[in-house]
Tab-separated table of C-alpha atoms in Angstrom:
chain	number	residue	atom	x	y	z
A	1	UNK	CA	3.075	62.247	17.263
A	2	UNK	CA	7.128	63.031	16.433
A	3	UNK	CA	9.384	59.944	16.787
A	4	UNK	CA	11.151	61.611	19.968
A	5	UNK	CA	7.905	61.809	21.753
A	6	UNK	CA	7.044	58.340	20.887
A	7	UNK	CA	10.531	56.874	21.917
A	8	UNK	CA	10.177	58.609	25.230
A	9	UNK	CA	6.769	57.309	25.692
A	10	UNK	CA	7.746	53.560	24.686
A	11	UNK	CA	9.152	52.534	27.883
A	12	UNK	CA	6.316	53.635	30.029
A	13	UNK	CA	4.007	51.695	27.645
A	14	UNK	CA	5.597	48.656	27.792
A	15	UNK	CA	5.395	48.896	31.650
A	16	UNK	CA	1.658	49.717	31.686
A	17	UNK	CA	1.161	47.117	28.935
A	18	UNK	CA	3.355	44.227	31.218
A	19	UNK	CA	0.954	45.382	34.227
A	20	UNK	CA	-1.904	44.661	32.438
A	21	UNK	CA	-0.594	41.283	31.298
A	22	UNK	CA	0.379	40.413	34.642
A	23	UNK	CA	3.772	38.638	33.206
A	24	UNK	CA	6.846	40.495	32.295
A	25	UNK	CA	6.629	40.718	28.332
A	26	UNK	CA	10.448	40.386	28.016
A	27	UNK	CA	9.993	37.230	29.502
A	28	UNK	CA	7.818	35.930	26.925
A	29	UNK	CA	9.823	36.931	23.702
A	30	UNK	CA	12.835	34.569	24.416
A	31	UNK	CA	10.430	31.615	25.142
A	32	UNK	CA	8.104	32.218	21.861
A	33	UNK	CA	11.788	32.768	19.726
A	34	UNK	CA	13.442	29.630	20.861
A	35	UNK	CA	10.500	27.589	19.848
A	36	UNK	CA	12.214	24.565	19.072
A	37	UNK	CA	12.700	24.252	15.114
A	38	UNK	CA	12.866	20.553	15.001
A	39	UNK	CA	8.826	20.462	15.785
A	40	UNK	CA	8.382	22.242	12.326
A	41	UNK	CA	8.052	19.551	9.340
A	42	UNK	CA	10.028	21.423	7.000
A	43	UNK	CA	14.054	22.258	7.288
A	44	UNK	CA	13.965	25.913	5.956
A	45	UNK	CA	17.708	25.700	6.030
A	46	UNK	CA	18.112	22.247	4.476
A	47	UNK	CA	20.136	21.965	0.940
A	48	UNK	CA	17.068	20.305	-0.933
A	49	UNK	CA	18.438	19.950	-4.019
A	50	UNK	CA	21.453	17.464	-1.824
A	51	UNK	CA	18.374	15.974	0.210
A	52	UNK	CA	16.654	15.131	-2.829
A	53	UNK	CA	19.643	13.463	-4.716
A	54	UNK	CA	20.603	11.562	-1.547
A	55	UNK	CA	17.100	10.231	-1.376
A	56	UNK	CA	17.292	9.275	-5.222
A	57	UNK	CA	20.183	7.542	-4.347
A	58	UNK	CA	18.736	5.731	-1.713
A	59	UNK	CA	15.954	5.034	-3.394
A	60	UNK	CA	17.788	3.378	-6.216
A	61	UNK	CA	19.848	1.167	-3.938
A	62	UNK	CA	16.812	-0.231	-1.896
A	63	UNK	CA	14.964	-0.412	-5.302
A	64	UNK	CA	11.392	1.364	-4.099
A	65	UNK	CA	10.503	5.010	-5.427
A	66	UNK	CA	10.985	8.290	-3.646
A	67	UNK	CA	8.535	10.230	-2.754
A	68	UNK	CA	9.059	13.894	-2.643
A	69	UNK	CA	6.652	15.626	-0.163
A	70	UNK	CA	6.289	19.503	-1.395
A	71	UNK	CA	5.394	22.071	1.535
A	72	UNK	CA	6.064	24.716	3.815
A	73	UNK	CA	5.879	25.395	7.881
A	74	UNK	CA	3.078	28.229	7.552
A	75	UNK	CA	1.093	25.813	5.730
A	76	UNK	CA	-1.733	24.337	8.039
A	77	UNK	CA	-2.400	21.308	5.587
A	78	UNK	CA	1.188	20.634	4.679
A	79	UNK	CA	1.309	20.135	8.662
A	80	UNK	CA	-1.392	18.395	9.039
A	81	UNK	CA	-0.575	15.904	6.432
A	82	UNK	CA	3.283	15.734	8.191
A	83	UNK	CA	1.466	14.892	11.297
A	84	UNK	CA	-0.846	12.038	9.514
A	85	UNK	CA	2.196	10.760	7.620
A	86	UNK	CA	3.503	9.857	11.182
A	87	UNK	CA	1.040	7.827	12.558
A	88	UNK	CA	2.018	3.958	12.691
A	89	UNK	CA	0.458	2.862	10.086
A	90	UNK	CA	0.930	5.531	8.083
A	91	UNK	CA	4.567	5.610	8.831
A	92	UNK	CA	5.192	2.091	8.303
A	93	UNK	CA	3.501	1.864	4.777
A	94	UNK	CA	5.562	4.566	3.730
A	95	UNK	CA	8.788	3.424	4.963
A	96	UNK	CA	8.178	0.111	3.332
A	97	UNK	CA	6.781	1.640	0.112
A	98	UNK	CA	9.024	4.962	-0.554
A	99	UNK	CA	12.524	6.681	0.191
A	100	UNK	CA	10.681	10.079	1.528
A	101	UNK	CA	12.171	13.386	1.294
A	102	UNK	CA	10.739	16.804	2.091
A	103	UNK	CA	11.157	19.962	0.390
A	104	UNK	CA	10.535	23.192	1.474
A	105	UNK	CA	9.071	25.978	-0.783
A	106	UNK	CA	8.707	28.919	1.314
A	107	UNK	CA	6.158	31.215	0.219
A	108	UNK	CA	6.278	29.587	-3.536
A	109	UNK	CA	9.981	31.081	-3.870
A	110	UNK	CA	12.103	28.534	-2.770
A	111	UNK	CA	13.371	25.369	-4.689
A	112	UNK	CA	11.027	26.102	-7.273
A	113	UNK	CA	13.419	24.235	-10.009
A	114	UNK	CA	13.117	20.962	-7.810
A	115	UNK	CA	9.071	21.205	-8.026
A	116	UNK	CA	9.898	22.079	-12.140
A	117	UNK	CA	11.812	18.903	-12.197
A	118	UNK	CA	8.900	16.505	-11.155
A	119	UNK	CA	5.880	17.855	-13.158
A	120	UNK	CA	5.615	21.169	-10.807
A	121	UNK	CA	3.164	19.511	-8.513
A	122	UNK	CA	2.840	22.759	-6.337
A	123	UNK	CA	1.159	24.530	-9.143
A	124	UNK	CA	-2.683	24.018	-7.504
A	125	UNK	CA	-1.119	24.418	-3.652
A	126	UNK	CA	1.106	22.567	-1.052
A	127	UNK	CA	1.371	20.282	0.225
A	128	UNK	CA	2.155	18.413	-3.043
A	129	UNK	CA	3.911	15.505	-3.733
A	130	UNK	CA	5.654	13.346	-6.779
A	131	UNK	CA	6.714	10.007	-7.344
A	132	UNK	CA	9.945	9.231	-8.903
A	133	UNK	CA	10.990	5.669	-9.462
A	134	UNK	CA	14.347	4.202	-8.732
A	135	UNK	CA	15.698	5.241	-12.449
A	136	UNK	CA	14.962	8.722	-11.868
A	137	UNK	CA	11.862	8.657	-13.603
A	138	UNK	CA	8.689	10.736	-12.772
A	139	UNK	CA	5.784	8.134	-12.063
A	140	UNK	CA	3.043	10.349	-10.792
A	141	UNK	CA	2.806	13.767	-9.408
A	142	UNK	CA	-0.032	15.527	-7.763
A	143	UNK	CA	-1.674	17.932	-10.443
A	144	UNK	CA	-4.667	18.908	-9.379
A	145	UNK	CA	-3.918	19.944	-5.724
A	146	UNK	CA	-5.246	16.313	-4.597
A	147	UNK	CA	-3.311	17.311	-0.879
A	148	UNK	CA	-4.310	20.889	-0.768
A	149	UNK	CA	-6.761	19.813	1.648
A	150	UNK	CA	-5.265	17.693	3.941
A	151	UNK	CA	-6.827	19.202	7.078
A	152	UNK	CA	-9.948	17.720	6.097
A	153	UNK	CA	-8.444	14.337	5.087
A	154	UNK	CA	-8.409	11.189	8.073
A	155	UNK	CA	-5.489	9.451	8.860
A	156	UNK	CA	-6.906	6.768	6.828
A	157	UNK	CA	-7.626	9.076	4.037
A	158	UNK	CA	-3.559	9.688	3.856
A	159	UNK	CA	-3.178	6.166	4.227
A	160	UNK	CA	-5.386	5.266	1.119
A	161	UNK	CA	-3.955	7.952	-0.903
A	162	UNK	CA	-0.213	7.110	-0.413
A	163	UNK	CA	-1.506	3.113	-0.836
A	164	UNK	CA	-2.943	3.989	-4.378
A	165	UNK	CA	-0.193	5.766	-5.229
A	166	UNK	CA	2.468	3.061	-4.325
A	167	UNK	CA	0.418	0.603	-6.122
A	168	UNK	CA	0.157	2.803	-9.623
A	169	UNK	CA	4.335	3.375	-8.836
A	170	UNK	CA	4.715	-0.350	-9.138
A	171	UNK	CA	2.325	-0.919	-12.074
A	172	UNK	CA	4.197	-1.657	-14.958
A	173	UNK	CA	4.572	0.704	-17.774
C-alpha cells in the first residue's frame, strides 16, 4: 500500500475503530497522557545530583545516615518497593533512621555517576540502595540485587531489610 492511500484510509480506520470500542479514541488519549506524574515514585526530571547533595547535608545536620534508593518508574519492583516504603510502619522507621533520597536511573542510562559514587549498587538490578554516613562515607550498598525482587517481599520483609541495614549502619567501624 502506498503512503498516500494509507493516509486517505486512516480517518476511516479511526472512525471504524472508535465505533468498535464504543468510546471516542480522541477522548481517551488526553486522559492517558495527563496521568499525574506525582503517582510515579521517581522524578525523571529531577536534578538528582542536587537532591543527593541536599539529602547529604540534611543527613549531616540530623546526624543520621542517608539512604539512596535507585530505581525507575518502568520497574515493577521499584514501584512495589516504593509502595512498601510508604506503609505506616515502614515510613516511620525509615524517617527515624535515615534521610531518604530517590534517584531515577532510567533505562540504566541516567545518573550512573551517582550510582558509581556509591559502589554501583544497580549492577545486579533495581531497585537498589546505598547507605551513606552523615560524613559521606559509604556504609552499605546492595551488590547482589537484594531488592531486585521487591514485588515478592512483604511489607514486613522490607521493614526487616532496612531495619537490619540501619542497625549495621549504626555499628562502630
